[in-house]
Tab-separated table of C-alpha atoms in Angstrom:
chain	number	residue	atom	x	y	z
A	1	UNK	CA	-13.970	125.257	2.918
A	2	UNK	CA	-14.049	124.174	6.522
A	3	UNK	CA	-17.217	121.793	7.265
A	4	UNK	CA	-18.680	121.022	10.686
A	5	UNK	CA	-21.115	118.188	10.559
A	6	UNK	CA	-23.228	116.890	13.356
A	7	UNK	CA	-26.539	114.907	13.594
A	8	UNK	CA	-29.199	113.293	15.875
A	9	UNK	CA	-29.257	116.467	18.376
A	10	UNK	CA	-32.184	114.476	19.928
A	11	UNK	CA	-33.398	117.574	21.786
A	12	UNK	CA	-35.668	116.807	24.372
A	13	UNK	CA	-34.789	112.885	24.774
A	14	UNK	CA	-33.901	111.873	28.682
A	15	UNK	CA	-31.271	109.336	29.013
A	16	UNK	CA	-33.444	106.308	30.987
A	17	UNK	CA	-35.072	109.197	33.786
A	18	UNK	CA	-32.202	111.819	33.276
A	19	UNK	CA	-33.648	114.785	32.008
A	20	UNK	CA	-30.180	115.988	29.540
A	21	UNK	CA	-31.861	119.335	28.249
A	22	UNK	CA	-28.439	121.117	30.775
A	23	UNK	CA	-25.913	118.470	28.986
A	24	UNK	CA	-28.022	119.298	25.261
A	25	UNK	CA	-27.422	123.494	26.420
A	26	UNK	CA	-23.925	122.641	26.817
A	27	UNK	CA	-23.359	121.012	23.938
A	28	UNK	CA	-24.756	124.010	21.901
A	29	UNK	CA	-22.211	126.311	23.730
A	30	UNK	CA	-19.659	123.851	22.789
A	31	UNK	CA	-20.588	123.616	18.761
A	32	UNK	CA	-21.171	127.611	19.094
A	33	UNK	CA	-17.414	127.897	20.473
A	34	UNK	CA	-16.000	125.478	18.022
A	35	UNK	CA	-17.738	127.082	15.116
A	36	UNK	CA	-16.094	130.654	16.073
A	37	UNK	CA	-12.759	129.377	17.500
A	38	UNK	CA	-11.816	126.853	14.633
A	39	UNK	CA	-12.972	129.644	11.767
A	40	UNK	CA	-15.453	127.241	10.488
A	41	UNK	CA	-17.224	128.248	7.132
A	42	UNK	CA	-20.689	126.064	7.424
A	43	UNK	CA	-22.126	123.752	9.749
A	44	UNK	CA	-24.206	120.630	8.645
A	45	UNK	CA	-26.560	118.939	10.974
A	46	UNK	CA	-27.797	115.905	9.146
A	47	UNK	CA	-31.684	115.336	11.073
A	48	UNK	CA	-32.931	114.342	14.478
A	49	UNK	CA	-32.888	117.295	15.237
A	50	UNK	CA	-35.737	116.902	18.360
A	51	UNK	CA	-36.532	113.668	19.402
A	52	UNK	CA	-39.748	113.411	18.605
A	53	UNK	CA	-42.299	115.001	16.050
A	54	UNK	CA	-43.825	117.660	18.587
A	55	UNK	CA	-41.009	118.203	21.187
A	56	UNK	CA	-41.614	119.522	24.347
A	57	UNK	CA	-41.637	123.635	24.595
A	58	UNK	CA	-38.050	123.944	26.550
A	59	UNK	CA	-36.400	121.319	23.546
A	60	UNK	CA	-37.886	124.337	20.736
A	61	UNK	CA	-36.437	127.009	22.926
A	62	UNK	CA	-33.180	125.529	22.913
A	63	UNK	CA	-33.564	124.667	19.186
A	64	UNK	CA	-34.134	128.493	18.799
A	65	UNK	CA	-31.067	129.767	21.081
A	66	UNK	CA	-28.873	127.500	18.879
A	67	UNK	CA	-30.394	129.347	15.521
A	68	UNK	CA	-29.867	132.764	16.763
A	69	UNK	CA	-26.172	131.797	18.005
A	70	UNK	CA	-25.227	130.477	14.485
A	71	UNK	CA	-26.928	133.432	12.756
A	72	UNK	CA	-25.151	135.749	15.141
A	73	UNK	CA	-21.988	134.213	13.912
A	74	UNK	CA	-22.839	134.641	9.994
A	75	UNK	CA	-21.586	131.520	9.524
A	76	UNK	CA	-24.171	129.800	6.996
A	77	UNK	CA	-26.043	126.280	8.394
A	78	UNK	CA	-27.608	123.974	6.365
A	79	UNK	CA	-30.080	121.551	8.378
A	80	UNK	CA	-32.240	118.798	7.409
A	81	UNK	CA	-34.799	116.569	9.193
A	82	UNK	CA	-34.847	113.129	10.433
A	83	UNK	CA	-36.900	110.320	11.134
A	84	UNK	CA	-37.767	111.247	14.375
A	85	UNK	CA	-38.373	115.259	13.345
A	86	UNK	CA	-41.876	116.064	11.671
A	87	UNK	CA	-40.824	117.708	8.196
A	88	UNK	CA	-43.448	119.502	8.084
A	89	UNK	CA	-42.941	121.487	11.378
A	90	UNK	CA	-39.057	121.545	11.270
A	91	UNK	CA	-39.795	123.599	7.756
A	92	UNK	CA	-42.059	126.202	9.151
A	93	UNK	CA	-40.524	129.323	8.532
A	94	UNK	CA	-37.885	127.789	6.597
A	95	UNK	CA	-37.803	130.613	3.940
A	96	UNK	CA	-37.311	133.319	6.228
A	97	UNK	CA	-35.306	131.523	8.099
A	98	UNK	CA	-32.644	131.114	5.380
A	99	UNK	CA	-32.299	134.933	5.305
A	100	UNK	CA	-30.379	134.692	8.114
A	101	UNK	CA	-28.071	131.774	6.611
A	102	UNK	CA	-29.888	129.079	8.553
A	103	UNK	CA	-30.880	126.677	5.634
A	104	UNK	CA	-33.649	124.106	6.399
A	105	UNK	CA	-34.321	121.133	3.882
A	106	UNK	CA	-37.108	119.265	5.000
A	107	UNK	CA	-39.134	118.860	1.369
A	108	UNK	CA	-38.185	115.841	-0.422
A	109	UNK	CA	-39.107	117.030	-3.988
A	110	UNK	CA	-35.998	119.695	-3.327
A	111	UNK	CA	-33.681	117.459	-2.698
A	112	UNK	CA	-31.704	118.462	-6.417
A	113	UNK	CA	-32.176	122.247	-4.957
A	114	UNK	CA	-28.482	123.003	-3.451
A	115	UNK	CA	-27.576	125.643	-0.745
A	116	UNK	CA	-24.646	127.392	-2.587
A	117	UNK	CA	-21.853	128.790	-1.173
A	118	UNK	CA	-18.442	130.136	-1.830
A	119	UNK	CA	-15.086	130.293	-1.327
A	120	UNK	CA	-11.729	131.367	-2.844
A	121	UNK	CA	-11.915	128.392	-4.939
A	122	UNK	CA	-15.417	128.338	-6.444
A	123	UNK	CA	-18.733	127.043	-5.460
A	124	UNK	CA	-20.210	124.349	-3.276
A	125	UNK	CA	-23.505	122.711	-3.692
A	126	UNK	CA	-25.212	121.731	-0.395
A	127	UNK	CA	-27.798	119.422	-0.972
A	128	UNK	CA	-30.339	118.429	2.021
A	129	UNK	CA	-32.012	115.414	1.836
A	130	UNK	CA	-34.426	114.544	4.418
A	131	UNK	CA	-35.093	111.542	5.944
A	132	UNK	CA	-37.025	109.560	2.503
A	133	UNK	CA	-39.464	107.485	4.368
A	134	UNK	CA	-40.138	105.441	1.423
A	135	UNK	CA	-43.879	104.725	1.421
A	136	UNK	CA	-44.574	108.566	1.623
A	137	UNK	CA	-42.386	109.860	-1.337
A	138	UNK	CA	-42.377	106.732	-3.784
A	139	UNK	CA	-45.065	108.863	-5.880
A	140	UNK	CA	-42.292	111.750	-5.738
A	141	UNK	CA	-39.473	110.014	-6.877
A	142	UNK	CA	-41.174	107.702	-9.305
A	143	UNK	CA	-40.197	104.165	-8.094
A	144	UNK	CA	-41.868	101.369	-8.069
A	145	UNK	CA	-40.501	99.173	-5.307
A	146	UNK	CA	-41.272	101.214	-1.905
A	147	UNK	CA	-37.678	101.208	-0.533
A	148	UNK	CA	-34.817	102.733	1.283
A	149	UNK	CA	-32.561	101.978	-1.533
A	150	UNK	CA	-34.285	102.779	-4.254
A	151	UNK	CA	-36.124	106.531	-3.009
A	152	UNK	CA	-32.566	107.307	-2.214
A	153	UNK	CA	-31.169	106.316	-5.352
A	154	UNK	CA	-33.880	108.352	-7.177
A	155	UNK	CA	-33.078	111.528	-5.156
A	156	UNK	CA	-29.745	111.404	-5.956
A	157	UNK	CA	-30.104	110.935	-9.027
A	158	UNK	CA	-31.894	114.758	-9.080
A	159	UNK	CA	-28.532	115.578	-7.356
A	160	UNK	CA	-26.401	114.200	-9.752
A	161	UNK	CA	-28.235	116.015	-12.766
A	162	UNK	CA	-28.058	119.381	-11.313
A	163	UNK	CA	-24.387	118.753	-10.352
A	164	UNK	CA	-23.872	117.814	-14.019
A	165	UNK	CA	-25.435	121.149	-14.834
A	166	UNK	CA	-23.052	123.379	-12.607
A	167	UNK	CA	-19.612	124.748	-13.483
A	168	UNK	CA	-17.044	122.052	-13.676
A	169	UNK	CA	-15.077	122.309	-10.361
A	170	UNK	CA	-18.336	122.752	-8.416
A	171	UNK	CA	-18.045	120.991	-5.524
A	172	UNK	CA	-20.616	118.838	-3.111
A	173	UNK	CA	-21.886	117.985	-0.100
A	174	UNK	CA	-24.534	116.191	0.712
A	175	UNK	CA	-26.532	115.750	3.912
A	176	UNK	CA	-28.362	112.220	4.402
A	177	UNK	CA	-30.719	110.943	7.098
A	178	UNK	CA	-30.576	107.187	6.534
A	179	UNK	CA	-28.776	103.406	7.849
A	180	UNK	CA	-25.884	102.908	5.133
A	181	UNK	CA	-24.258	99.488	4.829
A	182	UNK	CA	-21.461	98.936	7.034
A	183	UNK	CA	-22.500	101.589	9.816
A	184	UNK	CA	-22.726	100.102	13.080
A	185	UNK	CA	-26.250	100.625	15.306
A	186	UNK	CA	-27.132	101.168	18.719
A	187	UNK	CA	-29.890	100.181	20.431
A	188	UNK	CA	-31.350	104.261	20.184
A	189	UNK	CA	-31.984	104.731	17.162
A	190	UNK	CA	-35.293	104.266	15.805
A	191	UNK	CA	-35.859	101.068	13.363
A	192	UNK	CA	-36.555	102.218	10.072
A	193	UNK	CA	-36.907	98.801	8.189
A	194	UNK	CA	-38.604	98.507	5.018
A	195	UNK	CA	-39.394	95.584	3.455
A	196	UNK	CA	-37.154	93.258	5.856
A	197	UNK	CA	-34.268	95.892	4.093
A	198	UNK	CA	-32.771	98.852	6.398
A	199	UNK	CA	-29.648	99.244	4.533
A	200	UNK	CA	-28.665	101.119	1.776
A	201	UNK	CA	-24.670	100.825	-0.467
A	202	UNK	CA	-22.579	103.573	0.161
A	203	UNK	CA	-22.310	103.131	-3.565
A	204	UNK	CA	-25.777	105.183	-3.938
A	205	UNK	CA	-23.810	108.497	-2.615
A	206	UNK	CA	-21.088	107.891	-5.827
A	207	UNK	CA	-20.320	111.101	-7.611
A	208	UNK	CA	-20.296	113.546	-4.634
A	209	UNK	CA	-16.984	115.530	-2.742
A	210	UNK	CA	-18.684	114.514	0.639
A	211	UNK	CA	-21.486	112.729	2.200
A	212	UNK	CA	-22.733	113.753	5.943
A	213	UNK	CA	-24.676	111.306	7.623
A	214	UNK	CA	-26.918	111.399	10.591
A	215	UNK	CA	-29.241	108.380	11.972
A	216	UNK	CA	-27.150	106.275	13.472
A	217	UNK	CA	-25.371	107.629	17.192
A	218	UNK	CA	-22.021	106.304	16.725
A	219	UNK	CA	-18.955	108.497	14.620
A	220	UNK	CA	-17.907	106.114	12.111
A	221	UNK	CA	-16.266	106.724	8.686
A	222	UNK	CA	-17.625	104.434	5.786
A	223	UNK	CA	-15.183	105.869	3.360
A	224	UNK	CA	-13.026	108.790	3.284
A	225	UNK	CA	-16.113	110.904	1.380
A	226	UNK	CA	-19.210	109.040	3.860
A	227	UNK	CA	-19.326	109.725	7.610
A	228	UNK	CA	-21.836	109.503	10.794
A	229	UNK	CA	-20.807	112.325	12.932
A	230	UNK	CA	-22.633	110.618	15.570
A	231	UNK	CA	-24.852	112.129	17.944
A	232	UNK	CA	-23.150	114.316	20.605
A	233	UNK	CA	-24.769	112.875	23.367
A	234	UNK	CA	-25.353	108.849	24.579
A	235	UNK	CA	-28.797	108.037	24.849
A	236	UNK	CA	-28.511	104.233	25.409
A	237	UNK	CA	-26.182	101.866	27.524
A	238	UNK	CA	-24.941	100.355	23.865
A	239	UNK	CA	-23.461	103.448	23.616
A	240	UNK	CA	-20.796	103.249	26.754
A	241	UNK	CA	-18.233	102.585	24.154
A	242	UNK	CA	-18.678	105.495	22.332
A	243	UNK	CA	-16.273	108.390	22.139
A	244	UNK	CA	-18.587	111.238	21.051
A	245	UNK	CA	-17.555	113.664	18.610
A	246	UNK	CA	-18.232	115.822	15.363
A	247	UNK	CA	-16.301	116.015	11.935
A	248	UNK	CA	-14.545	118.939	11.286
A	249	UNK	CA	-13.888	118.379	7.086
A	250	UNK	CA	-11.456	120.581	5.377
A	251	UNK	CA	-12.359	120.505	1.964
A	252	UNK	CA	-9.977	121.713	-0.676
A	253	UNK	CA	-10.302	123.152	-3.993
A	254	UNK	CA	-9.852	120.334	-5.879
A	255	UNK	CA	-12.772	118.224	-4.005
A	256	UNK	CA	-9.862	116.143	-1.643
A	257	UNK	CA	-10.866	116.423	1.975
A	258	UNK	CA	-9.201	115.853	5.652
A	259	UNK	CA	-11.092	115.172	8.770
A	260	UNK	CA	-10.732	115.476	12.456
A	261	UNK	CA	-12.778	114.668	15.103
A	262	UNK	CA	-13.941	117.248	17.648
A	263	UNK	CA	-14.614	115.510	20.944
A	264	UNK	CA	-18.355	116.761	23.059
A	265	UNK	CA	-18.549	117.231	26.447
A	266	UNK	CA	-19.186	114.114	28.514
A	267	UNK	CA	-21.898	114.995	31.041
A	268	UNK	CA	-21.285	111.814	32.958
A	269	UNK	CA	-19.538	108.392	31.837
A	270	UNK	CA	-21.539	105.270	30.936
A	271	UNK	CA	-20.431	101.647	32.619
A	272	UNK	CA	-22.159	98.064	31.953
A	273	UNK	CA	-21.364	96.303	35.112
A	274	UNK	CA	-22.079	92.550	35.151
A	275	UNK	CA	-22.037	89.467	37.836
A	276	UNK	CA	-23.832	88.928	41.192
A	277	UNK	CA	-24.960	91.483	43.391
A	278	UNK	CA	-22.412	90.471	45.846
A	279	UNK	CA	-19.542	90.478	43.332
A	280	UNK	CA	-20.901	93.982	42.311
A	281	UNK	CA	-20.782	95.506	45.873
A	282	UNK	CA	-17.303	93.509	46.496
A	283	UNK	CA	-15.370	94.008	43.688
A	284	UNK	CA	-12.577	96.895	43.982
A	285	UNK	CA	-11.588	96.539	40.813
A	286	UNK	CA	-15.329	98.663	39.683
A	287	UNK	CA	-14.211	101.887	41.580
A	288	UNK	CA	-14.008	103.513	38.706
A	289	UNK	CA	-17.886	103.297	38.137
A	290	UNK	CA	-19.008	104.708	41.278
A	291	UNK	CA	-19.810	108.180	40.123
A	292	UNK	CA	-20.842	106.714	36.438
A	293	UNK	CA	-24.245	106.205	35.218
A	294	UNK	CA	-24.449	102.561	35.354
A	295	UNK	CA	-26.248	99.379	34.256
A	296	UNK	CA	-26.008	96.743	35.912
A	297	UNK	CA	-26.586	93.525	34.733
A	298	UNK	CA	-27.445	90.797	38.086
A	299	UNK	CA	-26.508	86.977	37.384
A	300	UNK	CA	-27.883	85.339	40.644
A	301	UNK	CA	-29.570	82.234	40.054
A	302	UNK	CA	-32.439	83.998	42.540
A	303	UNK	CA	-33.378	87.611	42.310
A	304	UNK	CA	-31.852	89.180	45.666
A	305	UNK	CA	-33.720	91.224	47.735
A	306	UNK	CA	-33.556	94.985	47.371
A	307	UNK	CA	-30.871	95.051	44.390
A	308	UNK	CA	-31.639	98.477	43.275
A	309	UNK	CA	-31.572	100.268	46.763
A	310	UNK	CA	-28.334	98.006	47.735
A	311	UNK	CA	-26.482	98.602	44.132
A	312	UNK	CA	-27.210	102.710	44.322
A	313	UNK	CA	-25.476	102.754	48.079
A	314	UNK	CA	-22.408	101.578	45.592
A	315	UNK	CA	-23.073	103.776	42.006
A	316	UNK	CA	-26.066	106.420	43.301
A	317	UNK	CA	-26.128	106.981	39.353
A	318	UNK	CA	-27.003	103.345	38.760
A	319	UNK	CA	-29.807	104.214	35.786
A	320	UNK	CA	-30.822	100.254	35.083
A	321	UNK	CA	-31.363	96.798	36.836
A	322	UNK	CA	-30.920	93.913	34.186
A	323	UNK	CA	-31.920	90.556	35.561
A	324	UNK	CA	-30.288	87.428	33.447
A	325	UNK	CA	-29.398	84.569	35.474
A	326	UNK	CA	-26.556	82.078	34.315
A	327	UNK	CA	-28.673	79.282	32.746
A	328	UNK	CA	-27.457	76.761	30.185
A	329	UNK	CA	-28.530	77.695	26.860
A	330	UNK	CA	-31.599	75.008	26.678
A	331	UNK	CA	-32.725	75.334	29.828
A	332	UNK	CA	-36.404	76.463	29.448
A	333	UNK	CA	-36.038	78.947	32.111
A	334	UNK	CA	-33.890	81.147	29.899
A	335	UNK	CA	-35.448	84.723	29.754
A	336	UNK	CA	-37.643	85.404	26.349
A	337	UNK	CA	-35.672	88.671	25.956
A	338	UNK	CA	-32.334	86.639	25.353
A	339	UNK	CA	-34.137	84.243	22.749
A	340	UNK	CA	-35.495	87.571	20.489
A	341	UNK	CA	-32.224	89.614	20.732
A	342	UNK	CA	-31.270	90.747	17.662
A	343	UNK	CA	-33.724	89.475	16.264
A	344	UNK	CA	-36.303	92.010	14.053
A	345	UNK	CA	-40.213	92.481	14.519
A	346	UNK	CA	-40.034	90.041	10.642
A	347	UNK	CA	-38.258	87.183	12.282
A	348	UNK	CA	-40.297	87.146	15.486
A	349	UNK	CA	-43.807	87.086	13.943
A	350	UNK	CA	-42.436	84.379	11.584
A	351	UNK	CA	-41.046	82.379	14.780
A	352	UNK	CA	-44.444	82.934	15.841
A	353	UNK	CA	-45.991	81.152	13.190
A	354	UNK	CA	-43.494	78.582	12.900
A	355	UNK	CA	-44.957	77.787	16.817
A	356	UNK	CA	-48.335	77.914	16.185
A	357	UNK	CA	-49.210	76.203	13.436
A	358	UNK	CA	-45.895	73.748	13.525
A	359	UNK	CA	-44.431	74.687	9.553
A	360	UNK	CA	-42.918	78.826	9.194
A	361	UNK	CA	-44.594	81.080	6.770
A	362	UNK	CA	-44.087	80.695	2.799
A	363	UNK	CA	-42.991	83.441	0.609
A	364	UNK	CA	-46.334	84.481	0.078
A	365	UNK	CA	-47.066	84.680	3.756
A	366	UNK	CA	-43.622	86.631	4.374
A	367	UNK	CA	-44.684	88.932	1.886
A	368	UNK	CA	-47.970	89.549	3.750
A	369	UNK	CA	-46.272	89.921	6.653
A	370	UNK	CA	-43.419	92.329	5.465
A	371	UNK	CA	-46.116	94.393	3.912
A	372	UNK	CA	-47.943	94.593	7.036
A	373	UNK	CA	-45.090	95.894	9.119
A	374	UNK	CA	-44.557	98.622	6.308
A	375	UNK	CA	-47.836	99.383	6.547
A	376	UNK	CA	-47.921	99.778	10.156
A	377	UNK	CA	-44.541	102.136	10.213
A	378	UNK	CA	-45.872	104.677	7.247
A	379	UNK	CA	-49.330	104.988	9.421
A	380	UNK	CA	-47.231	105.767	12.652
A	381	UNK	CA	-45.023	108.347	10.268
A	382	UNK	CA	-48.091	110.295	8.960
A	383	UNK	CA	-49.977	110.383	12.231
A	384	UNK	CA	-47.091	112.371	13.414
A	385	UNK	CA	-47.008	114.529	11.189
A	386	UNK	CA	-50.748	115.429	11.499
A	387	UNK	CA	-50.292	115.464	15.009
């Protein structure tokens, strides 16, 4: 069977104040084309499917074109929702929906309910599971400790025991919204920490053909069975390194895969630029960049005057103005945004406290603080959803 997985659509997301709803069109035509010219059998999109909970009309009309394209192909889809998609509103419809082969799995309590489908050498089990945002579906799964780890663990555990139940030689996919150990972020995706813990073991996916993530934006294999597709799109500078792309998996009968990546279109390329603004507007050797979207990152020891109108006579598609002078590492004038980078919302309240009161926080004031943060992210979850 011949798998196309893809994630973190984003639909209706600008890149900085680029509107990308043409480049997100495109890329539909693009999966659309692939789908029909490569004689794929299913397509997996693995959640962010909009960018945010109630996306703006033209991102749901383009969400719908894309549905009636697939269905138009009778090639099946299986689709499941992410942390930045409302469940709830993703779902609507998902029953009739599925008539036409378009499979929606946005419930968490059907996560050991498989989309089955066939081929010359038996069955495969499709099974969705949504993005687990771990204080809303602890009751569901029956865990005590609220996180990432162990809500996923508990769901596919449900997969594993209807697997078990299945012919032998049934085969499996699996479709996960969630930041697995080893994967490598970017600065667009949405933090999902949990208890000072955003990472799950690959080792929780064991006992399944293949796993299809979505979450994080750049294509990375974690082992031959567990792979980001990436989204198709950039939607940060972090991402200028990024060769976009989806998996196309051939799975065989006996449950051993290959995989090639399918490059997207590139609506524009993305360059980090760095040094003064004179050495920016000199230097021949950053041609290239002219017609890229840019960042550019000034080192003057004094803002210049009118960087931004000077730098765009250069790159018209510069998209950002970064100020960080050269400055020895204690000097006190050293911006605050280089002293909290990569450094989580935990660590900065408990630098914080460390300031204040002269002495950090002890484990039980960690533990306050960890709880507090959790408590804060679940409240911002179901507010969207009643939104």
């Amino acid at each position: 069977m011949r798998l196309l997985h893809t994630s973190d659509w984003h639909l209706g997301r600008a890149f900085h104040r680029v509107g990308m709803l043409g480049a997100q069109a495109e890329f539909i035509g693009h999966l659309v084309a692939t789908v029909r010219e490569r004689a794929v059998d299913a397509v997996v999109v693995s959640g962010d499917v909009y960018d945010r909970a109630v996306p703006p009309l033209a991102a749901v009309e383009l969400f719908d074109d894309a549905l009636h394209r697939l269905a138009a192909l009778g090639v099946p889809t299986v689709m499941i929702s992410g942390n930045h998609d409302s469940a709830r509103r993703l779902g609507v419809g998902a029953g009739l929906i599925g008539r036409a082969g378009i499979h929606l799995r946005t419930d968490p309590s059907a996560c050991g309910t498989p989309v089955v489908l066939s081929d010359a050498h038996g069955d495969v089990a499709f099974y969705g599971l949504p993005y687990l945002e771990p204080a809303l579906v602890r009751h569901e799964f029956g865990v005590e400790k609220a996180g990432h780890e162990q809500v996923l663990a508990a769901a596919m555990d449900r997969v594993r025991s209807d697997l078990a139940a299945r012919p032998a030689g049934t085969r499996s996919v699996v479709l996960a919204h969630a930041f697995v150990t080893g994967g490598r972020p970017s600065d667009s995706e949405r933090d999902i920490t949990v208890g000072g813990v955003a990472a799950v073991p690959a080792g929780v996916f064991d006992g399944v053909d293949y796993v299809a993530l979505g979450h994080l934006h750049g294509c990375q294999t974690l082992t031959e069975r567990v792979r980001y597709s990436g989204s198709p799109l950039p939607y940060s500078f972090s991402e200028a390194d990024h060769l976009k792309t989806m998996w196309l998996i051939e799975l065989a009968g006996d449950g051993s895969l290959t995989a090639e990546r399918v490059d997207c279109p590139v609506p524009r390329a993305l360059a980090r630029i760095r040094g003064t603004l004179e050495e920016l507007l000199a230097d021949p050797a950053l041609a290239r960049h002219e017609g890229a979207w840019v960042e550019a990152t000034l080192t003057d020891p004094v803002r210049p005057a009118d960087p931004m109108a000077r730098l765009t006579e250069r790159f018209p598609h510069t998209l950002s103005l970064v100020f960080d002078p050269e400055r020895a590492p204690d000097d006190p004038a050293a911006s605050y945004a280089r002293r909290l980078e990569g450094r989580s919302d935990q660590q900065i309240a408990e630098d914080f406290v460390a300031h204040v009161r002269g002495t950090g926080p002890d484990a039980r004031e960690r533990a306050v603080l960890r709880d507090a943060f959790d408590a804060v992210r679940a409240d911002e979850a179901v507010r969207e959803v009643a939104r």
